[in-house]
């Protein structure tokens, strides 16, 4: 053990140890393991054996490569360390559960380099952070680790000189080298975009280490102790800086190294008189290790010194034209975050337990799985959320999307209520006296009487159906909402009717559903308005009842024959003018032609017989036989096929007279002995039969028309 005299004092740099990015990554990894039982980091989370051991005790294990991890069990949980990874790794992680602990500052660099411009990175090309950054570049890029490498690159590569390259640095890049690099890049490129992406934590740590080591060097027998791993680039840089200023600088990994021969030799000097010991530590050193080193040294001194603190030293940098102060740029875009604030955030990663979002602030945003809500969220989406908790010390912002969805949804509902808008929602449950409808995550109660289901009906028929509803009551304070499906359908029907009457015209075609049927015709729904198709307009064929041609529920193509907006009545025809049998009859048949016809109706004055479908001819009683007959049924029955001659065609009235007698051999005239009774002429009788039939139909129509429901 080293020996120190009791007048020595120990000063620990304020910012020694974990930076906020590493601290956050350690916590995310521990939390992932706590939730899932175990978690695997892609590469070591930090370059420090003690930190790794602490993580292992918390069931967080490290693998060096992603390939190694991909052989793990399917439900293994992964953690991306603070260094970040390239896009390729994100692609490989698709569908797996992972936590993204990439430091927000590194994440910002990923954004900067992902455009179309060529990129030059100042950093160590083998460092995982640099590999990760390069993995987000889509255009030409190169990596330089010193001003001389940059000079060479720009001398030989014209493309970088002429194409406005983006120049970024590894977050832990040496700030002096960086300043020299900036001079070089300005000399070669007039339009380069320079982002000073060196992390403040590193700059401050290095700056304080420099000052403290200078102070220690000035005190007699002072010792500067740098804690960190020899594999940690930022710890090594810290050591280099301290060593430059203070020759008595030792580099240890933990308290055990205090006992080495080198250190003993070095600490033998200040055995008497006052001396000062400075301690700093790299970004990956756990606080426990710093504490341990401090307490062992304190015990040696035998007078426990208070933790000293140094003034925070910030490099006094004056940026000149062309330089972009990365941290200042980041700061400019920072929003003030507080609980209850509505913010917009970009989705950076999605896993089973949470969504990680970029809020444009130093802290990382997390939306737990049960606060995401129902809407689908994809990587890169900009979503609105509400801040539920801010933890500045740990660098976390907890958010809820569900809550803001609900608030926004309620605002929409209030607007819809005021504007009497019809909304759509899903019936998700049946309750005692109605149903619950969900609209954008908000529940609205629809009483049974407003559900549109008849009293005798079953509300369950609405379950899981999307329904249109209108809000009829709203209580903003109690967030109570009452809706009506009935009112919505009434409103919609009114609107549809108004539109119908505004656009209706004779000849307009519709396809409607047959809603009801009467002996005189059918009623067709034309979209909120019912129109009537009279029996005679249903089909060209002769039918006695609509059911012979159509059925309820059938779709029918109809044409408007006439309408009365005041009485709200529409007469329709389902007859296709193209299929009018008169056209065919006139073209193919003529008077004098002998044809076969089928008796379809018997009347006191004769029989109607079908010549072709839709064309019936009248055989007057006097034209049935050569003999005088008193009753048509003596000679003819419905369904009987007879040979007839077409004796008259009246196209205007669409009437045909036919005769059986005309085809018979002429018979001698019987001698009439009794007084002759004058019979009505064929035409007069035929007309009276047809007119009589029409009157019957019209009377029926008139009767039922009076019964038409008022719309
Ligand atoms: Fe991040 Fe800076 Fe640490 S970049 S990981 S906070 S050193």
XYZ file of C-alpha atoms and ligand atoms in Angstrom:
718
model
C 0.000 0.000 0.000
C 1.258 3.483 -0.789
C 2.126 5.881 1.996
C 0.808 9.443 2.115
C 1.303 12.071 4.793
C -1.619 13.438 6.800
C -1.407 16.960 5.330
C -2.295 15.771 1.859
C -5.661 16.742 0.372
C -7.591 14.993 -2.376
C -9.506 16.804 -5.115
C -11.895 14.896 -7.356
C -12.960 16.533 -10.593
C -16.695 17.254 -10.630
C -17.360 15.456 -13.846
C -15.216 12.404 -13.231
C -16.793 9.089 -14.256
C -19.858 8.243 -16.210
C -21.112 10.844 -18.621
C -24.884 11.176 -18.934
C -24.872 9.000 -22.089
C -23.105 6.068 -20.449
C -25.097 6.426 -17.234
C -28.269 6.295 -19.268
C -27.106 3.235 -21.222
C -26.239 1.412 -17.971
C -29.693 2.155 -16.603
C -31.497 1.135 -19.796
C -29.600 -2.170 -19.863
C -30.322 -2.861 -16.184
C -33.995 -1.999 -16.697
C -34.194 -4.301 -19.759
C -32.735 -7.186 -17.743
C -35.077 -6.456 -14.837
C -38.121 -6.540 -17.135
C -37.129 -9.585 -19.193
C -34.907 -11.517 -16.757
C -31.823 -11.084 -18.943
C -30.486 -8.730 -21.621
C -27.593 -8.821 -24.087
C -25.641 -5.762 -25.164
C -24.308 -5.564 -28.722
C -20.655 -5.093 -27.883
C -19.457 -4.039 -24.455
C -21.541 -1.278 -23.006
C -18.421 0.418 -21.613
C -14.717 -0.344 -21.783
C -14.312 -1.019 -18.138
C -14.082 -4.434 -16.457
C -15.633 -3.216 -13.225
C -18.628 -1.741 -15.013
C -19.020 -4.999 -16.967
C -18.971 -7.016 -13.733
C -21.590 -4.700 -12.200
C -23.791 -5.267 -15.264
C -23.323 -9.033 -15.161
C -24.498 -9.061 -11.580
C -27.676 -7.452 -12.971
C -27.986 -10.151 -15.694
C -26.754 -7.896 -18.490
C -24.291 -9.774 -20.696
C -22.152 -8.566 -23.553
C -21.308 -10.076 -26.912
C -18.647 -8.661 -29.179
C -20.571 -9.006 -32.421
C -24.142 -8.978 -33.553
C -23.598 -12.356 -35.245
C -22.801 -13.840 -31.856
C -26.065 -12.441 -30.524
C -28.155 -13.578 -33.444
C -27.561 -17.178 -32.394
C -29.297 -16.538 -29.097
C -32.805 -17.674 -28.284
C -35.543 -16.071 -30.387
C -36.977 -14.012 -27.553
C -33.583 -12.700 -26.382
C -33.608 -8.993 -25.521
C -30.884 -6.767 -26.980
C -29.442 -3.432 -25.940
C -27.694 -1.059 -28.338
C -24.910 0.636 -26.394
C -24.316 4.373 -26.155
C -21.842 4.285 -29.081
C -24.739 3.550 -31.431
C -24.805 1.208 -34.420
C -25.186 1.519 -38.171
C -28.472 1.142 -40.055
C -27.533 -2.425 -40.998
C -27.775 -3.519 -37.362
C -31.183 -1.869 -36.974
C -32.304 -3.805 -40.046
C -31.079 -7.044 -38.522
C -32.909 -6.250 -35.298
C -36.247 -5.821 -37.069
C -38.762 -8.088 -35.395
C -36.550 -8.653 -32.314
C -36.960 -7.014 -28.927
C -34.326 -4.390 -28.377
C -33.600 -1.289 -26.340
C -31.785 1.580 -27.978
C -29.333 3.132 -25.518
C -27.495 5.130 -28.198
C -26.371 8.397 -26.621
C -28.635 11.230 -27.868
C -25.538 13.172 -28.984
C -24.415 10.266 -31.152
C -27.942 9.918 -32.473
C -27.782 13.552 -33.605
C -24.635 12.788 -35.596
C -26.472 9.896 -37.298
C -29.080 12.436 -38.420
C -26.494 14.939 -39.640
C -24.648 12.434 -41.842
C -27.671 10.680 -43.292
C -28.282 13.247 -46.059
C -26.901 13.278 -49.606
C -23.713 15.287 -49.053
C -20.309 13.553 -48.775
C -19.029 13.174 -45.207
C -15.651 13.339 -43.512
C -15.488 11.950 -39.978
C -12.650 12.948 -37.677
C -12.098 9.967 -35.438
C -10.722 6.520 -34.944
C -11.934 4.359 -37.827
C -11.906 1.241 -35.617
C -14.000 2.859 -32.877
C -17.557 1.449 -32.662
C -19.050 4.944 -32.520
C -17.314 5.879 -35.800
C -18.323 2.561 -37.407
C -21.909 3.248 -36.312
C -21.852 6.796 -37.731
C -20.414 5.538 -41.034
C -23.254 3.008 -41.107
C -25.754 5.851 -41.530
C -23.991 7.588 -44.434
C -25.606 7.062 -47.803
C -23.062 8.997 -49.866
C -19.267 9.096 -50.211
C -17.326 9.338 -46.938
C -13.875 9.019 -45.390
C -12.450 8.912 -41.894
C -9.368 10.817 -40.729
C -7.716 10.529 -37.369
C -5.393 13.554 -37.508
C -4.941 16.915 -39.243
C -2.237 15.410 -41.466
C -4.559 12.624 -42.646
C -7.183 15.244 -43.443
C -4.651 17.321 -45.388
C -3.673 14.292 -47.461
C -7.277 13.330 -48.111
C -8.239 16.795 -49.331
C -5.144 17.014 -51.532
C -5.946 13.834 -53.362
C -9.734 13.804 -53.344
C -11.270 16.524 -55.483
C -14.789 15.322 -54.872
C -14.625 16.312 -51.205
C -13.182 19.695 -52.124
C -15.959 20.555 -54.555
C -19.060 18.921 -53.134
C -19.719 20.773 -49.874
C -18.726 17.987 -47.513
C -20.128 17.589 -44.036
C -17.385 17.452 -41.422
C -18.173 15.816 -38.066
C -16.091 14.453 -35.216
C -16.271 11.370 -33.052
C -17.778 12.678 -29.778
C -14.539 11.909 -27.929
C -12.157 13.300 -30.572
C -9.255 15.387 -29.261
C -10.377 19.004 -29.337
C -6.917 20.381 -30.299
C -6.662 18.048 -33.242
C -10.199 19.072 -34.173
C -9.298 22.782 -34.207
C -6.357 22.079 -36.496
C -8.589 19.986 -38.730
C -11.046 22.889 -39.019
C -8.267 25.178 -40.272
C -7.316 22.602 -42.891
C -10.833 21.973 -44.088
C -11.469 25.728 -44.379
C -8.303 26.083 -46.421
C -9.416 23.445 -48.950
C -13.195 23.682 -49.007
C -15.049 26.954 -49.261
C -18.434 25.432 -48.691
C -17.885 22.679 -46.116
C -20.466 22.319 -43.342
C -18.554 21.873 -40.116
C -20.380 20.379 -37.133
C -18.420 20.459 -33.918
C -19.822 17.196 -32.581
C -17.273 16.725 -29.809
C -19.363 16.047 -26.746
C -19.385 18.719 -24.038
C -18.930 16.043 -21.426
C -15.646 15.071 -23.058
C -14.553 18.669 -23.630
C -15.314 19.587 -20.039
C -13.708 16.485 -18.636
C -10.554 17.103 -20.697
C -10.527 20.789 -19.859
C -10.905 20.176 -16.134
C -8.299 17.423 -16.228
C -5.903 19.883 -17.852
C -6.502 22.584 -15.230
C -6.422 20.197 -12.303
C -3.273 18.488 -13.516
C -1.591 21.912 -13.945
C -2.581 22.828 -10.381
C -1.354 19.525 -9.041
C 1.913 19.953 -10.919
C 2.412 23.312 -9.230
C 1.897 21.885 -5.723
C 4.915 20.258 -4.187
C 4.795 16.507 -4.538
C 1.303 16.519 -6.055
C -0.046 13.406 -7.747
C -2.634 13.236 -10.486
C -4.604 9.989 -10.599
C -6.529 9.096 -13.766
C -8.957 6.193 -13.394
C -9.999 4.307 -16.499
C -9.376 1.375 -18.760
C -6.386 1.256 -21.088
C -8.953 0.229 -23.769
C -11.099 3.297 -23.275
C -10.111 6.014 -25.755
C -11.500 8.852 -23.654
C -9.668 7.571 -20.529
C -6.417 7.245 -22.467
C -6.859 10.802 -23.801
C -7.484 12.037 -20.275
C -4.292 10.398 -19.128
C -2.318 11.933 -22.011
C -3.572 15.419 -21.142
C -2.760 15.055 -17.432
C 0.623 13.521 -18.106
C 1.495 16.419 -20.394
C 0.974 18.849 -17.498
C 1.909 16.791 -14.497
C 4.714 14.319 -14.643
C 3.411 12.554 -11.521
C 0.318 11.259 -13.259
C -0.697 7.652 -12.723
C -3.191 5.701 -14.788
C -5.121 3.059 -12.842
C -8.128 0.928 -13.626
C -9.354 0.592 -10.019
C -8.277 0.695 -6.358
C -6.286 -2.544 -6.640
C -3.800 -0.807 -8.951
C -2.910 1.663 -6.166
C -0.592 -0.983 -4.780
C 1.654 -1.267 -7.800
C 5.397 -0.709 -7.476
C 5.280 2.303 -9.805
C 2.780 4.055 -7.711
C 4.614 3.283 -4.507
C 7.704 4.839 -5.981
C 5.858 7.908 -7.068
C 4.012 8.421 -3.806
C 7.120 8.151 -1.691
C 8.021 11.759 -2.506
C 5.471 13.644 -0.464
C 6.081 12.003 2.886
C 6.236 15.363 4.683
C 4.471 18.737 4.283
C 1.278 19.597 2.425
C 0.584 17.969 -0.915
C -2.331 17.761 -3.261
C -3.800 14.739 -5.028
C -6.107 15.146 -7.994
C -8.457 12.438 -9.240
C -10.288 12.275 -12.508
C -11.884 9.337 -14.308
C -12.922 8.356 -17.810
C -16.522 8.337 -19.062
C -16.873 4.599 -18.502
C -15.791 4.458 -14.871
C -18.527 3.601 -12.368
C -18.936 5.927 -9.388
C -18.263 2.970 -7.038
C -14.711 2.640 -8.395
C -13.933 6.361 -7.976
C -15.305 6.212 -4.446
C -13.199 3.182 -3.640
C -10.013 4.832 -4.913
C -10.810 7.986 -2.971
C -11.569 6.220 0.287
C -8.432 4.053 0.169
C -6.301 7.127 -0.433
C -8.148 8.978 2.287
C -7.541 6.200 4.734
C -3.875 6.400 3.925
C -3.834 10.093 4.565
C -5.634 9.342 7.836
C -7.553 12.534 7.578
C -10.518 12.181 5.365
C -10.504 15.117 3.009
C -13.737 16.605 1.800
C -14.456 15.974 -1.824
C -12.923 18.969 -3.473
C -14.478 20.644 -6.369
C -13.036 22.620 -9.156
C -14.534 25.438 -10.983
C -16.037 24.230 -14.178
C -13.748 25.239 -16.962
C -15.177 25.710 -20.395
C -12.933 26.089 -23.356
C -13.126 29.637 -24.540
C -13.856 28.999 -28.171
C -14.585 31.643 -30.686
C -16.103 30.187 -33.800
C -15.358 31.814 -37.056
C -17.271 31.827 -40.329
C -18.299 28.434 -41.654
C -18.049 26.666 -38.308
C -21.277 25.375 -36.870
C -21.265 25.132 -33.099
C -22.928 21.731 -32.826
C -23.817 22.016 -29.143
C -25.106 25.564 -29.607
C -27.157 24.362 -32.581
C -28.525 21.524 -30.501
C -29.235 23.900 -27.616
C -31.064 26.283 -29.938
C -33.512 23.580 -30.865
C -34.007 22.409 -27.285
C -37.493 22.900 -26.008
C -38.323 23.472 -22.411
C -39.745 20.194 -21.256
C -42.168 19.963 -18.359
C -44.846 17.576 -17.207
C -48.101 18.060 -19.092
C -46.441 19.691 -22.124
C -47.573 18.528 -25.552
C -44.578 17.749 -27.739
C -43.811 16.408 -31.188
C -41.323 13.550 -31.280
C -39.646 11.412 -33.916
C -39.823 7.627 -33.444
C -36.268 6.299 -33.217
C -36.858 2.678 -32.157
C -39.741 0.400 -31.315
C -39.656 -2.685 -29.160
C -42.168 -4.775 -27.257
C -41.994 -2.641 -24.148
C -41.579 0.919 -25.328
C -40.976 3.373 -28.114
C -37.864 5.510 -27.954
C -38.355 8.980 -29.418
C -36.192 11.962 -30.247
C -37.680 15.112 -28.769
C -34.985 17.484 -29.958
C -33.822 17.884 -26.365
C -30.890 16.517 -24.422
C -33.041 13.933 -22.685
C -34.279 10.785 -24.373
C -38.003 10.229 -24.623
C -39.714 6.935 -23.800
C -43.299 5.934 -24.374
C -44.099 2.761 -22.416
C -46.071 0.109 -24.359
C -49.260 0.717 -22.388
C -49.088 4.443 -23.166
C -48.794 4.071 -26.944
C -52.495 3.696 -27.720
C -54.150 1.973 -30.662
C -52.712 3.830 -33.651
C -49.957 2.124 -35.619
C -46.557 3.786 -35.185
C -43.589 3.302 -37.535
C -39.902 4.185 -37.330
C -39.374 7.784 -38.444
C -42.984 8.841 -37.732
C -43.466 12.209 -36.108
C -45.977 11.715 -33.342
C -47.570 13.985 -30.805
C -47.333 12.987 -27.147
C -47.669 14.477 -23.706
C -44.891 14.623 -21.120
C -45.810 12.590 -18.044
C -42.509 12.743 -16.147
C -39.176 14.515 -16.541
C -36.042 13.225 -14.902
C -33.274 15.680 -15.713
C -30.741 13.937 -13.523
C -31.093 10.688 -15.399
C -31.800 12.252 -18.746
C -35.242 10.630 -19.231
C -38.532 12.053 -20.364
C -41.531 9.784 -19.983
C -44.327 10.369 -22.436
C -47.793 9.167 -23.242
C -49.325 9.027 -26.680
C -52.504 7.439 -25.399
C -53.220 10.420 -23.157
C -52.759 12.990 -25.867
C -54.792 10.896 -28.295
C -57.526 10.920 -25.709
C -57.238 14.695 -25.169
C -57.165 15.398 -28.900
C -60.032 12.971 -29.408
C -62.109 14.769 -26.762
C -61.398 18.122 -28.411
C -62.563 16.662 -31.722
C -65.721 15.406 -30.047
C -66.488 18.812 -28.565
C -66.073 20.354 -32.030
C -68.266 17.638 -33.572
C -70.943 18.276 -30.926
C -70.921 22.006 -31.660
C -71.033 21.468 -35.398
C -73.572 18.610 -35.247
C -71.207 16.379 -37.209
C -71.857 12.680 -37.689
C -68.935 10.543 -36.419
C -67.923 6.909 -36.802
C -67.024 4.645 -33.896
C -66.799 0.996 -32.912
C -69.355 -0.608 -30.630
C -67.091 -2.362 -28.145
C -69.513 -3.413 -25.423
C -73.156 -3.784 -24.513
C -74.057 -2.352 -21.139
C -77.212 -2.408 -19.060
C -79.203 0.195 -20.879
C -77.333 0.710 -24.116
C -73.993 0.255 -25.873
C -70.544 1.811 -25.513
C -69.019 3.203 -28.709
C -65.279 3.974 -28.903
C -64.099 6.969 -30.889
C -60.297 7.540 -30.990
C -59.899 5.811 -27.643
C -62.802 7.652 -25.985
C -65.957 5.873 -24.868
C -69.373 7.279 -25.715
C -72.571 5.925 -24.192
C -75.456 5.292 -26.611
C -78.740 4.562 -24.781
C -80.808 1.648 -26.140
C -83.509 4.104 -27.223
C -80.943 5.892 -29.424
C -79.303 2.751 -30.779
C -81.605 2.305 -33.761
C -82.343 -1.258 -32.597
C -86.098 -1.802 -32.093
C -87.341 -2.454 -28.534
C -87.848 -6.106 -29.297
C -84.397 -6.326 -30.947
C -81.069 -7.433 -29.529
C -78.365 -4.835 -28.847
C -75.718 -7.554 -29.255
C -76.262 -7.299 -33.022
C -74.328 -4.007 -32.888
C -71.318 -5.477 -31.092
C -67.959 -4.975 -32.896
C -69.692 -3.052 -35.676
C -68.623 0.364 -36.909
C -71.576 2.724 -36.481
C -72.300 6.318 -37.317
C -73.430 8.403 -34.383
C -74.117 11.966 -33.365
C -73.331 13.449 -29.980
C -76.467 14.554 -28.154
C -74.996 15.371 -24.742
C -71.521 16.363 -23.613
C -70.171 17.176 -20.161
C -66.647 18.524 -20.576
C -65.857 18.545 -16.885
C -66.972 15.014 -16.202
C -65.861 13.914 -19.651
C -69.288 12.295 -20.061
C -70.541 11.814 -23.603
C -73.876 10.554 -24.879
C -74.413 9.666 -28.515
C -77.282 8.665 -30.781
C -77.068 6.282 -33.720
C -80.696 7.037 -34.569
C -80.116 10.783 -34.764
C -77.118 10.207 -37.031
C -79.069 8.055 -39.445
C -81.926 10.584 -39.415
C -79.478 13.363 -40.185
C -77.860 11.361 -42.943
C -81.214 10.410 -44.456
C -82.322 14.054 -44.448
C -79.157 15.066 -46.228
C -79.504 12.233 -48.747
C -83.141 13.204 -49.425
C -82.273 16.838 -49.989
C -79.616 15.800 -52.446
C -82.024 13.398 -54.173
C -84.728 16.013 -54.734
C -82.177 18.547 -55.908
C -80.800 16.189 -58.537
C -83.823 14.176 -59.700
C -85.004 14.411 -63.333
C -87.189 12.396 -65.671
C -85.191 9.660 -67.390
C -82.597 9.497 -64.594
C -81.605 5.923 -63.845
C -81.192 4.369 -60.383
C -80.425 0.965 -59.022
C -82.467 0.452 -55.857
C -83.529 -2.302 -53.543
C -87.138 -3.464 -53.490
C -88.322 -2.587 -49.978
C -91.969 -3.678 -50.149
C -94.558 -5.118 -52.497
C -98.269 -4.538 -53.073
C -100.625 -6.138 -55.613
C -100.358 -2.997 -57.772
C -96.571 -2.626 -57.736
C -93.358 -2.434 -55.705
C -91.564 0.273 -53.706
C -87.877 0.748 -54.412
C -85.361 2.477 -52.113
C -83.487 5.039 -54.193
C -81.199 6.064 -51.315
C -83.373 7.556 -48.598
C -86.367 8.099 -50.900
C -88.773 5.365 -52.043
C -90.158 5.346 -55.580
C -93.011 3.199 -56.924
C -92.903 0.878 -59.919
C -96.439 0.111 -61.064
C -97.234 -3.492 -61.974
C -97.579 -2.499 -65.634
C -94.083 -0.930 -65.519
C -92.351 -3.876 -63.925
C -91.794 -5.958 -67.032
C -92.815 -6.196 -70.669
C -94.280 -9.638 -69.973
C -97.876 -9.932 -68.789
C -97.960 -10.481 -64.989
C -100.907 -10.480 -62.610
C -98.858 -9.819 -59.451
C -95.382 -8.289 -58.886
C -94.222 -11.487 -57.191
C -94.341 -13.185 -60.618
C -91.513 -10.914 -61.766
C -89.511 -9.712 -58.731
C -88.964 -10.338 -55.027
C -88.349 -8.156 -51.935
C -84.665 -7.338 -51.379
C -83.840 -7.666 -55.082
C -81.903 -4.882 -56.773
C -83.791 -3.297 -59.647
C -82.616 -0.922 -62.321
C -85.283 1.747 -62.728
C -85.876 4.953 -64.681
C -87.755 7.982 -63.380
C -91.054 8.324 -65.286
C -92.425 11.276 -63.320
C -92.050 12.895 -59.901
C -93.782 15.334 -57.604
C -91.406 17.094 -55.187
C -94.265 18.567 -53.173
C -96.021 15.289 -52.594
C -92.600 13.627 -52.516
C -93.683 10.912 -54.969
C -91.661 9.265 -57.682
C -93.018 6.960 -60.400
C -90.561 4.561 -61.869
C -90.337 2.082 -64.665
C -88.279 -1.068 -64.676
C -88.996 -1.780 -68.331
C -85.974 -1.666 -70.584
C -86.977 0.422 -73.661
C -84.456 -1.556 -75.713
C -86.434 -4.745 -75.046
C -89.861 -3.269 -76.001
C -91.752 -6.224 -77.633
C -93.769 -3.806 -79.810
C -90.649 -2.912 -81.743
C -90.034 -6.578 -82.519
C -93.740 -7.214 -83.277
C -94.103 -4.316 -85.698
C -90.946 -5.376 -87.531
C -91.789 -9.049 -87.853
C -95.622 -9.299 -88.005
C -98.304 -7.807 -90.252
C -102.066 -7.894 -90.752
C -103.296 -11.065 -92.536
C -100.492 -13.200 -91.161
C -101.515 -16.590 -89.711
C -99.768 -17.312 -86.400
C -100.032 -19.526 -83.374
C -101.164 -17.881 -80.100
C -101.670 -19.089 -76.536
C -104.819 -18.136 -74.616
C -103.841 -16.223 -71.503
C -107.110 -14.639 -70.359
C -110.820 -15.192 -70.910
C -113.274 -12.289 -70.723
C -117.072 -12.141 -71.491
C -116.252 -10.560 -74.877
C -113.483 -12.744 -75.989
C -110.060 -14.142 -75.116
C -106.578 -12.666 -75.000
C -103.892 -14.836 -76.569
C -100.140 -14.266 -76.470
C -98.502 -14.031 -79.870
C -94.996 -13.310 -78.557
C -94.032 -12.499 -74.907
C -95.443 -9.056 -74.138
C -97.891 -8.968 -77.103
C -101.383 -10.336 -76.574
C -104.026 -10.173 -79.250
C -107.782 -10.069 -78.606
C -109.962 -12.780 -80.170
C -113.382 -11.217 -80.079
C -116.206 -13.670 -79.165
C -117.539 -13.300 -82.720
C -114.127 -14.386 -84.104
C -113.751 -17.571 -82.090
C -115.886 -19.889 -84.198
C -117.907 -20.123 -87.375
C -120.878 -20.851 -85.138
C -122.522 -18.335 -82.914
C -121.423 -18.896 -79.295
C -122.751 -17.368 -76.114
C -119.862 -18.121 -73.808
C -116.151 -17.900 -74.676
C -115.348 -20.847 -72.360
C -117.443 -23.109 -74.578
C -114.599 -23.072 -77.101
C -111.470 -21.740 -75.346
C -109.518 -22.317 -72.135
C -106.532 -20.543 -70.646
C -103.355 -22.239 -71.857
C -104.867 -23.509 -75.058
C -102.851 -22.984 -78.260
C -104.838 -21.766 -81.242
C -104.207 -20.880 -84.904
C -105.212 -17.293 -85.581
C -104.952 -14.637 -88.229
C -103.796 -11.118 -87.384
C -106.732 -9.008 -88.473
C -105.774 -5.576 -87.170
C -102.661 -3.895 -85.716
C -103.108 -0.521 -83.984
C -99.573 0.795 -83.256
C -100.798 3.991 -81.583
C -102.797 2.161 -78.999
C -100.516 -0.879 -79.098
C -103.474 -3.204 -79.685
C -103.787 -6.320 -81.888
C -106.961 -8.058 -83.044
C -106.760 -11.691 -84.038
C -109.304 -14.169 -85.349
C -109.722 -17.954 -85.355
C -112.759 -17.679 -87.579
C -110.832 -15.937 -90.338
C -108.845 -19.118 -90.910
C -111.929 -21.375 -91.119
C -113.689 -22.454 -94.362
C -116.506 -19.962 -95.064
C -119.812 -21.399 -93.656
C -123.236 -20.725 -95.203
C -125.026 -17.885 -93.440
C -127.646 -19.307 -91.029
C -131.231 -18.209 -91.617
C -132.140 -15.736 -88.902
C -135.716 -16.107 -87.864
C -135.753 -14.306 -84.558
C -135.342 -10.595 -84.030
C -131.647 -9.678 -84.417
C -129.979 -8.196 -81.338
C -127.432 -5.572 -82.274
C -123.992 -6.492 -80.888
C -121.274 -3.971 -80.156
C -118.526 -3.847 -82.748
C -115.288 -5.821 -82.065
C -113.282 -2.693 -81.682
C -115.741 -1.077 -79.304
C -115.795 -4.160 -77.123
C -112.067 -4.708 -77.222
C -111.521 -1.123 -76.236
C -114.048 -1.406 -73.469
C -112.317 -4.594 -72.152
C -108.870 -2.984 -72.180
C -110.224 0.252 -70.742
C -112.108 -1.663 -68.107
C -108.903 -3.508 -67.177
C -106.975 -0.228 -67.110
C -109.598 1.352 -64.907
C -109.333 -1.498 -62.442
C -105.564 -1.075 -62.297
C -105.790 2.692 -62.021
C -108.419 2.484 -59.306
C -106.159 0.125 -57.382
C -103.179 2.415 -57.890
C -105.140 5.455 -56.849
C -106.327 3.707 -53.724
C -102.811 2.649 -52.756
C -101.201 5.878 -53.773
C -103.267 7.604 -51.144
C -101.671 5.242 -48.692
C -98.109 6.130 -49.744
C -96.116 7.171 -46.724
C -95.165 10.834 -46.587
C -91.352 11.070 -46.540
Fe -22.677 10.638 -25.013
Fe -20.828 12.370 -24.601
Fe -21.024 10.318 -23.119
S -21.484 11.633 -26.491
S -21.829 8.771 -24.358
S -22.518 11.949 -23.276
S -19.188 11.209 -23.812
